[in-house]
Coordinates of C-alpha atoms and ligand atoms in Angstrom, one line a residue:
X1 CA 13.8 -14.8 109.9
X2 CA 17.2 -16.8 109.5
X3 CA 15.9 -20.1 109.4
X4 CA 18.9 -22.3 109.6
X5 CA 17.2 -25.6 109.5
X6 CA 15.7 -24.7 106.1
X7 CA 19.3 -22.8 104.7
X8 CA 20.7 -26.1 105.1
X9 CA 18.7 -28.1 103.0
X10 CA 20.0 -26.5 100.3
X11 CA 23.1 -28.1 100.5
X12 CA 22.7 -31.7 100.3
X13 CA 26.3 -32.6 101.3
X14 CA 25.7 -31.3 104.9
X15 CA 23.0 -34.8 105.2
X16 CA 26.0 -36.8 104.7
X17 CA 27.8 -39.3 107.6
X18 CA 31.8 -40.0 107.6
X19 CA 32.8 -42.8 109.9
X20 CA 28.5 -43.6 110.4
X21 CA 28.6 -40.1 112.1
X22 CA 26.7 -37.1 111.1
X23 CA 29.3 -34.5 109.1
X24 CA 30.3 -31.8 111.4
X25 CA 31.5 -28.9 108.9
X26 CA 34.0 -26.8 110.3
X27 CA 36.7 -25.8 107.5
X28 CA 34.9 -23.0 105.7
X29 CA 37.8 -20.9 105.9
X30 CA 39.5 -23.9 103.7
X31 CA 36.5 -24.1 101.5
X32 CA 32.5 -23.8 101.3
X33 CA 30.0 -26.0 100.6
X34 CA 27.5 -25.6 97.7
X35 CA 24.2 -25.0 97.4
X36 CA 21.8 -27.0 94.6
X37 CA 21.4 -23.4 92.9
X38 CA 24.7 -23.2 92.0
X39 CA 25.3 -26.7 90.8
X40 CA 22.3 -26.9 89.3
X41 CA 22.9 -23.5 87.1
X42 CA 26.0 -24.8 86.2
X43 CA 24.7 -28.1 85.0
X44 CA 22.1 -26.3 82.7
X45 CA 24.7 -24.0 81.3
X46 CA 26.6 -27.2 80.3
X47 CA 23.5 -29.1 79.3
X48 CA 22.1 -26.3 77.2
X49 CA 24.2 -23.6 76.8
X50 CA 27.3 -24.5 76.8
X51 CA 30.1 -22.1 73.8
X52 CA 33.1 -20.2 74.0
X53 CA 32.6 -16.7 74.9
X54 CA 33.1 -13.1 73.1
X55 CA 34.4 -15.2 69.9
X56 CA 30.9 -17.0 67.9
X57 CA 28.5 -15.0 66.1
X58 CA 26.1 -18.0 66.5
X59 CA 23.3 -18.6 69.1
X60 CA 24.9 -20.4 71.7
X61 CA 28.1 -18.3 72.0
X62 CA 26.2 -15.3 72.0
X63 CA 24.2 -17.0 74.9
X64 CA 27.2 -18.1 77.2
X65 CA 28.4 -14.5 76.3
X66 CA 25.3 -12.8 78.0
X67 CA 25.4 -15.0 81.0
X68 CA 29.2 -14.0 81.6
X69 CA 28.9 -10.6 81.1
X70 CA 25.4 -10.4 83.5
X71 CA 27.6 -12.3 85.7
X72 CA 30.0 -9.6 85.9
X73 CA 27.9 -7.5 87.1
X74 CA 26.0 -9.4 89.7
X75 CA 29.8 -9.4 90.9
X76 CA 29.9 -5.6 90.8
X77 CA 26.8 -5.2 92.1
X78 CA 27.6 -7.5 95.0
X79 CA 31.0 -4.7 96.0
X80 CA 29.6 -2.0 94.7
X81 CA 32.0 -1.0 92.1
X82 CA 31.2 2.1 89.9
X83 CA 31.7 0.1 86.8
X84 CA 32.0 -3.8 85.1
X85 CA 35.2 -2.4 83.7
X86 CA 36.6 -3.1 87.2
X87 CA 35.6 -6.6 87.7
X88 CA 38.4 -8.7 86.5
X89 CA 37.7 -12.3 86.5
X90 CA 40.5 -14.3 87.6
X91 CA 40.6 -18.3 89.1
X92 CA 41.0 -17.3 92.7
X93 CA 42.4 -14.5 95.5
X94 CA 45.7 -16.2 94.6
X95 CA 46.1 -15.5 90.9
X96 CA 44.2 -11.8 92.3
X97 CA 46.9 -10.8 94.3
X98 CA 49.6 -12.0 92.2
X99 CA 48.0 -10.2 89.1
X100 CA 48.6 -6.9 91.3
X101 CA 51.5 -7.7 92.7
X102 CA 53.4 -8.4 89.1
X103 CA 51.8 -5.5 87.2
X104 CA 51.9 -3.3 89.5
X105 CA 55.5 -4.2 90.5
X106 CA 56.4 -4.0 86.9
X107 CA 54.4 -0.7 86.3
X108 CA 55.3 1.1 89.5
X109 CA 57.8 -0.4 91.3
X110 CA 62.1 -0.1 91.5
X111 CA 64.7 -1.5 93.1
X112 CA 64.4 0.0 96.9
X113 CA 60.6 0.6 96.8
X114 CA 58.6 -0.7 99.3
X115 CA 55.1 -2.7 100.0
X116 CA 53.9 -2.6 103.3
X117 CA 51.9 -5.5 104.6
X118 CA 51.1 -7.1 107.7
X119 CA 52.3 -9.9 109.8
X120 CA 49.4 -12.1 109.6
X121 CA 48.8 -12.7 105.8
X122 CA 48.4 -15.6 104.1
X123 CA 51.5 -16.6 102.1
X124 CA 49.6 -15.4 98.7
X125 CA 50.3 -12.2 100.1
X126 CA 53.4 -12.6 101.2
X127 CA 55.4 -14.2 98.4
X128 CA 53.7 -12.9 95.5
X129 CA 56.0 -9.7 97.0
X130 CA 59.0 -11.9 97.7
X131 CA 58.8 -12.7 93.5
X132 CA 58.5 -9.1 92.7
X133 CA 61.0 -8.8 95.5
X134 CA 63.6 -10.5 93.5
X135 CA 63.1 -9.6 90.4
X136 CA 63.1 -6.0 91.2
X137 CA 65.0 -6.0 94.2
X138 CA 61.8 -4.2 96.6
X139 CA 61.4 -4.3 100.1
X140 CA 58.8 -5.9 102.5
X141 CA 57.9 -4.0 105.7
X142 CA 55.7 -5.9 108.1
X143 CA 53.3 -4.4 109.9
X144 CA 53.6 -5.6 113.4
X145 CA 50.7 -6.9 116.2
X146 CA 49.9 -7.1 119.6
X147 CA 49.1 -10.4 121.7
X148 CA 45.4 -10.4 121.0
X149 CA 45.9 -10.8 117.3
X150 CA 45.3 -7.0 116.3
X151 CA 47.4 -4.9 113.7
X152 CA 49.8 -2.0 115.6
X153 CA 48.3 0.9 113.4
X154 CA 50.9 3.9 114.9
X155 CA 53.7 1.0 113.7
X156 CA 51.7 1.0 110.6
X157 CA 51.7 4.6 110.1
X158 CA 55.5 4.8 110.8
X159 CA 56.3 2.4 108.2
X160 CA 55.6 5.0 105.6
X161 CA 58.2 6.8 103.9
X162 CA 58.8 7.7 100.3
X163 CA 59.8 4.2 99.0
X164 CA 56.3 3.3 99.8
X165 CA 54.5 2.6 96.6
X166 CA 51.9 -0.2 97.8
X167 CA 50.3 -1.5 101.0
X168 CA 48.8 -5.4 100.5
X169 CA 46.7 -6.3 103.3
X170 CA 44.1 -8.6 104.5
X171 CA 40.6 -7.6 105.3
X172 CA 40.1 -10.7 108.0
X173 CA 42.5 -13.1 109.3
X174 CA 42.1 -16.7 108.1
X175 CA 43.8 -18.0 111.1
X176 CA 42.8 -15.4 114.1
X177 CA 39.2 -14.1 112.6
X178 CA 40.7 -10.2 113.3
X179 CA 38.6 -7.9 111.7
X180 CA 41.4 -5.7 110.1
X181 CA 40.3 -1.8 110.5
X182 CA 41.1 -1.7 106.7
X183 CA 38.8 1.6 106.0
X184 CA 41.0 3.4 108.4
X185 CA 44.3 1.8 106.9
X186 CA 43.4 2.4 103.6
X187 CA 42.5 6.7 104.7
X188 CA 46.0 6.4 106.0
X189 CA 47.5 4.9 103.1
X190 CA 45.8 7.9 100.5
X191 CA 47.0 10.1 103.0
X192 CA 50.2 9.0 102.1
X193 CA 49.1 8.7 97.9
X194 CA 49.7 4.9 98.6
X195 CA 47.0 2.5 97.1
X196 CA 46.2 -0.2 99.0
X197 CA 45.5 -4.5 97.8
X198 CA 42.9 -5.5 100.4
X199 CA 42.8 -9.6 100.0
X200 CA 39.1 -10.4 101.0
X201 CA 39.5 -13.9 101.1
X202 CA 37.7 -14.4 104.5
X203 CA 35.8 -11.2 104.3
X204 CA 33.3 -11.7 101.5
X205 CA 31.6 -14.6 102.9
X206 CA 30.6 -13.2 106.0
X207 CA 30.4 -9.3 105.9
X208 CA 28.7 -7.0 103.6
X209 CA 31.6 -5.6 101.4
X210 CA 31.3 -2.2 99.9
X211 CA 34.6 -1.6 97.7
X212 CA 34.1 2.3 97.3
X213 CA 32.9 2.9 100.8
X214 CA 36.2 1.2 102.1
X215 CA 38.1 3.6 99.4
X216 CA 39.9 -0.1 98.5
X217 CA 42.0 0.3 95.0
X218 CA 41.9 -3.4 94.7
X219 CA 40.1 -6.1 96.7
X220 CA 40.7 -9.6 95.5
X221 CA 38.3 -12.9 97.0
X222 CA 37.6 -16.3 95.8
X223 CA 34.4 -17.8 94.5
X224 CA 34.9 -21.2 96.4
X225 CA 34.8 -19.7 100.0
X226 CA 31.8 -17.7 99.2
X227 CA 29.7 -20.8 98.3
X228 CA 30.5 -20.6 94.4
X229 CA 32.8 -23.1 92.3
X230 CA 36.3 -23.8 92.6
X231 CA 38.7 -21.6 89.9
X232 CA 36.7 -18.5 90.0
X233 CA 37.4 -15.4 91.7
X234 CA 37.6 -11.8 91.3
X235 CA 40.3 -9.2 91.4
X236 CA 38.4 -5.7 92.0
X237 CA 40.2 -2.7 90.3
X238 CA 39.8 0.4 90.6
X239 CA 39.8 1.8 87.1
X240 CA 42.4 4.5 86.7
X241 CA 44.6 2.2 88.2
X242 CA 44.0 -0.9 85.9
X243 CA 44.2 1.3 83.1
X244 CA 47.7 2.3 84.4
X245 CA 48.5 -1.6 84.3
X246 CA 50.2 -3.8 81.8
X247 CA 48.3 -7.0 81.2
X248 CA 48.8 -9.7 83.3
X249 CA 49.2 -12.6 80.4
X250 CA 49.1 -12.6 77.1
X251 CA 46.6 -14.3 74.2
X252 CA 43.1 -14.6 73.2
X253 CA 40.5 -12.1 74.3
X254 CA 42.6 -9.5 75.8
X255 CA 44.0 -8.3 72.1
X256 CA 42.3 -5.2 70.0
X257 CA 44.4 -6.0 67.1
X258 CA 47.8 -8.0 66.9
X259 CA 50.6 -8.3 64.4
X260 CA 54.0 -9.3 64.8
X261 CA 55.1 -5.8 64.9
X262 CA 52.9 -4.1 67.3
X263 CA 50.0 -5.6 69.2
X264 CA 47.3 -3.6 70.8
X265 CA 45.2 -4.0 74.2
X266 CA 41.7 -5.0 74.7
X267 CA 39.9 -2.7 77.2
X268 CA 38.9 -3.3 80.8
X269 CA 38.3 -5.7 81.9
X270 CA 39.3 -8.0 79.0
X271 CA 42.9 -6.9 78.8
X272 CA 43.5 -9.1 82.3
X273 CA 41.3 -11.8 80.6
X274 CA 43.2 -14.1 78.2
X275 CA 42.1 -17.0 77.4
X276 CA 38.7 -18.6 77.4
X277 CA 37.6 -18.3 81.0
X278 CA 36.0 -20.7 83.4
X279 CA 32.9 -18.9 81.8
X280 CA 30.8 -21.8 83.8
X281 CA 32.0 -20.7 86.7
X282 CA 31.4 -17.7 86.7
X283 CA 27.5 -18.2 86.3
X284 CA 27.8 -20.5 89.5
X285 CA 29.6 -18.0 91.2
X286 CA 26.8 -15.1 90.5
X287 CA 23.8 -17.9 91.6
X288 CA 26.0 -18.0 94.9
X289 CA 26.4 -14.1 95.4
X290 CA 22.6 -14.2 94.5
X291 CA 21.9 -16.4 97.3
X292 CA 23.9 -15.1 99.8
X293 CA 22.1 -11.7 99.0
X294 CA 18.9 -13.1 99.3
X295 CA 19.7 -14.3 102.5
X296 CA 20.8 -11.0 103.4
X297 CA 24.7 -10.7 104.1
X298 CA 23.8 -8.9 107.2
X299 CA 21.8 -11.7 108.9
X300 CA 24.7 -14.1 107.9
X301 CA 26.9 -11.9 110.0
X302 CA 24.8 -11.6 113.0
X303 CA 24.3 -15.8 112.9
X304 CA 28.1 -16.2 112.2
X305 CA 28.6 -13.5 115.1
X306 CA 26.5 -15.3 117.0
X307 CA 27.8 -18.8 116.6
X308 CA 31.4 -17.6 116.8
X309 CA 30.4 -15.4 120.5
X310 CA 29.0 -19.1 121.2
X311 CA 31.4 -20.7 120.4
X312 CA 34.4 -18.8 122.0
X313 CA 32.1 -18.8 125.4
X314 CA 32.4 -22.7 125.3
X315 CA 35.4 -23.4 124.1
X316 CA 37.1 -21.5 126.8
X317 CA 35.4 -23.6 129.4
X318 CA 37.6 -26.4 128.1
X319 CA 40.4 -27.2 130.9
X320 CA 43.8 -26.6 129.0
X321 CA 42.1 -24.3 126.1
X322 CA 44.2 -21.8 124.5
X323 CA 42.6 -19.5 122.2
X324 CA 44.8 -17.9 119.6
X325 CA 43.0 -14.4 118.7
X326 CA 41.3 -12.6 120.8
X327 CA 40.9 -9.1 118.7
X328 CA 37.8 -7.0 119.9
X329 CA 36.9 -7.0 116.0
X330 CA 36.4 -10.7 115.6
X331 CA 35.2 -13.1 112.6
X332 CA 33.9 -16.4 112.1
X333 CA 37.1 -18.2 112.9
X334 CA 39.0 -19.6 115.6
X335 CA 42.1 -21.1 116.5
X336 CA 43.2 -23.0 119.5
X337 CA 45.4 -25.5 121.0
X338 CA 44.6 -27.6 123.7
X339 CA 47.3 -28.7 126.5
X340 CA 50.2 -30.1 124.8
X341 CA 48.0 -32.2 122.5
X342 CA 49.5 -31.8 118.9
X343 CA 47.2 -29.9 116.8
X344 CA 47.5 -33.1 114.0
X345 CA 46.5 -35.6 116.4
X346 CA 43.6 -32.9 117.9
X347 CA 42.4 -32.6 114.2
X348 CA 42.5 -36.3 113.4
X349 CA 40.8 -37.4 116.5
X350 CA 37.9 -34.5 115.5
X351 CA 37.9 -36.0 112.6
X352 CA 36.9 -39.7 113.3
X353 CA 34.1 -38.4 115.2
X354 CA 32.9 -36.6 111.8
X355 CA 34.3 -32.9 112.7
X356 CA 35.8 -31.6 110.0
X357 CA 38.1 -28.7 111.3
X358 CA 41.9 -27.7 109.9
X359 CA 44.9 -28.1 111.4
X360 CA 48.5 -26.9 110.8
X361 CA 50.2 -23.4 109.8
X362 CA 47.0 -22.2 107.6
X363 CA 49.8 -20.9 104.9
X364 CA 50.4 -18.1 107.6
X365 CA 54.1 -19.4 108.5
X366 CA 55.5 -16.3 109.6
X367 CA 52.1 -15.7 111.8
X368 CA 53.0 -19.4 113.4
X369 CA 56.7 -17.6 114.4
X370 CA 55.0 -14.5 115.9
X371 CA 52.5 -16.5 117.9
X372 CA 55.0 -19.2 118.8
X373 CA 53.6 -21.9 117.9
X374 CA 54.1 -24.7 114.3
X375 CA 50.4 -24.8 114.1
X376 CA 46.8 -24.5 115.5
X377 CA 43.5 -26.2 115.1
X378 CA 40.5 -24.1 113.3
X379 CA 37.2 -23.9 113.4
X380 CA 36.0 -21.7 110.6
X381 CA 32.0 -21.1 110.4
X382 CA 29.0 -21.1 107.8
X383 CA 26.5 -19.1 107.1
X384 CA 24.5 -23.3 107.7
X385 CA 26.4 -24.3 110.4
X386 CA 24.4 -24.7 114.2
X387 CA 24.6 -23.8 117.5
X388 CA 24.2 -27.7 117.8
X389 CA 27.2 -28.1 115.6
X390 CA 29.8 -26.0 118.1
X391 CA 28.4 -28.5 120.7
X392 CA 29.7 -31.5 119.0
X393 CA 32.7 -29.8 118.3
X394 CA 33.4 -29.1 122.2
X395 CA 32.5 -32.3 123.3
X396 CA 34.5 -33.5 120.2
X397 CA 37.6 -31.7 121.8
X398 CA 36.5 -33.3 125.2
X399 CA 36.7 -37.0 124.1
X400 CA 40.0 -36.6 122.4
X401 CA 41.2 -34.5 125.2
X402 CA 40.1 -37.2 128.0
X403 CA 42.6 -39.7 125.9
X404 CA 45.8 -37.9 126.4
Ligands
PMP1 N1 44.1 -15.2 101.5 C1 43.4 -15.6 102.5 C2 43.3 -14.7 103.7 C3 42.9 -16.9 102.5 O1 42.3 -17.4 103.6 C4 43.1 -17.8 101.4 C5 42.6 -19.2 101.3 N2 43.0 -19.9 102.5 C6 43.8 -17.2 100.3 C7 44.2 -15.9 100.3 C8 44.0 -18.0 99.0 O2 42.8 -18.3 98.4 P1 42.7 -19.2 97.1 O3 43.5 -20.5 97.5 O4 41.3 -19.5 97.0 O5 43.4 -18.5 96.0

């Protein structure tokens, strides 16, 4: 039984008022909230644990050590990977997918090669390309989309040619909640012998992900949006083609043995891991996959699915409500605009009724340009929030509406 009421006393920042209102939280895509497991286990690995990692021979170190390591593989675990070796720690789907994109561009990319990717991405995935893009003088191709919000996947398919070396491509939409179809893009992409950068961002906290079912060669998500800390997250790999890759940055931990003259690699996955890591971190990040599995990722998909059918239901009865997305594969997010209120002054208005929602161009520019618009207002749902909570929110949009 998915007992929300009880799921949400574990996370005390969901009793809190803003402006002497109960807090309405709507901006998971942004960011989650935590749970006391997580804090807590991070506290106690401060409090009692705390050493630097892979370097002390004394208790502590070797301590801190174990609970990274078993850490990396609640992380595999959690996707399924074959091996630890493919679980690169990294501070977010950001640094992830710019890891790839500057290895791989160094490794296996020319002047006049291609990436495909797709016209709603989030700008990490867009101009960690444009970098490679001018320093080795690549091309982006775009794959297009229809009205509802869903990717053009006979476009896709014609976009492959033999320039193609990579396809970088979101799993969900932050801004429209599509579902991309990215088993079947990634079967098209092998097809082609293209590996494909899946950026799970606003996949992983809602959807059971299985990395080898989906075939992915690299799925990136962060820690924070899945109910873990802030500057942890996890680039997946598959290992032949990590092995293929230069390191990312040099320095500690990622060495075998160094000398001015010639330096050699640590192996997966340490080679991508210089530096001490957030080692912290990554403990609260495995207590937050652990919870999430013991609440069963399936049953936070069917209450998300739920909430979001709910949601979409009401919000439509709203006079004036446009609803950007309407893709038959849909997440936990939506976008809207109402009339010709200003998303901003929508969002601030939310806001002083103690609705937290986002508003603006959800670092999806070019996706603003295809659907015409500078920005939209989201609602992005929890795995705690209500059926209670999308009421507020509608009659949230109701009062501001009824000032205009
Ligand atoms: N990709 C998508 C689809 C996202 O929603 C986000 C976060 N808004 C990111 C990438 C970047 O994630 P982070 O800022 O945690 O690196």
């Amino acid at each position: 039984m998915y007992n929300v009421e009880e799921i949400r006393k574990d996370f005390p920042i969901l009793g809190r008022e803003v402006y002497g209102r109960p807090l309405v939280y709507l901006d998971n895509g942004a960011t989650t909230q935590k749970p006391r497991c997580v804090v807590e286990a991070m506290t106690d690995e401060y409090y009692n644990v705390n050493a630097n990692v892979h370097r002390g021979v004394h208790f502590l170190s070797q301590q801190a050590t174990e609970l990274h390591e078993a850490a990396r593989e609640t992380v595999r675990r959690f996707l399924n990977a074959r091996s630890t070796a493919e679980i690169i720690f990294t501070r977010g789907t950001t640094e992830s997918i710019n890891l790839v994109a500057s290895c791989f561009g160094e490794a296996c990319m020319r002047e006049g090669d291609e990436v495909i990717v797709s016209q709603m991405e989030h700008h990490a995935n867009i101009v960690s390309w444009q970098l490679v893009q001018a320093r080795r003088g690549i091309r982006l191709r775009v794959i297009p989309m229809n009205d509802r919000g869903e990717l053009l996947l006979d476009e896709y398919e014609r976009l492959f040619n033999d320039r193609t070396r990579i396809v970088a491509v979101t799993h969900v939409s932050n801004v429209l909640g599509t579902v991309n179809p990215v088993r079947r893009m990634i079967e098209t992409a092998h097809a082609y012998g293209v590996p494909v950068l899946v950026d799970g961002a606003q996949a992983v906290p809602h959807m059971p992900v299985d990395v080898q079912a989906l075939g992915a060669d690299f799925y990136a998500f962060s820690g924070h949006k899945v109910y873990g800390p802030t500057g942890v997250g996890v680039l997946y790999g598959k290992e032949e083609w990590l092995d293929r890759l230069p390191p990312y940055m040099g320095g500690g931990e990622m060495i075998d043995h160094v000398s001015f003259e010639r330096t050699t690699f640590a192996p997966l996955p340490l080679k991508f891991e210089a530096g001490t890591p957030d080692y912290v971190a990554t403990t609260g990040l495995a207590r937050a996959l652990d919870y999430v599995s013991r609440l069963g990722m399936d049953q936070i998909q069917a209450h998300e699915q739920q909430l979001t059918r709910y949601a979409l239901e009401r919000l439509r009865q709203i006079p004036g409500m446009r609803i950007l997305g309407s893709a038959a594969e849909h997440d936990a997010v939506v976008s809207f605009l109402v009339g010709d209120i200003h998303h901003l002054d929508l969002g601030t208005l939310l806001d002083r009724q103690g609705i937290a929602v986002r508003t603006g161009h959800h670092c999806a520019e070019p996706l603003m340009r295809r659907l015409g618009v500078e920005g939209t207002v989201r609602a992005s749902f929890g795995l705690y929030n209500t059926q209670a909570e999308v009421d507020a929110l509608v009659e949230g949009i109701e009062r501001a509406a009824a000032m205009f």
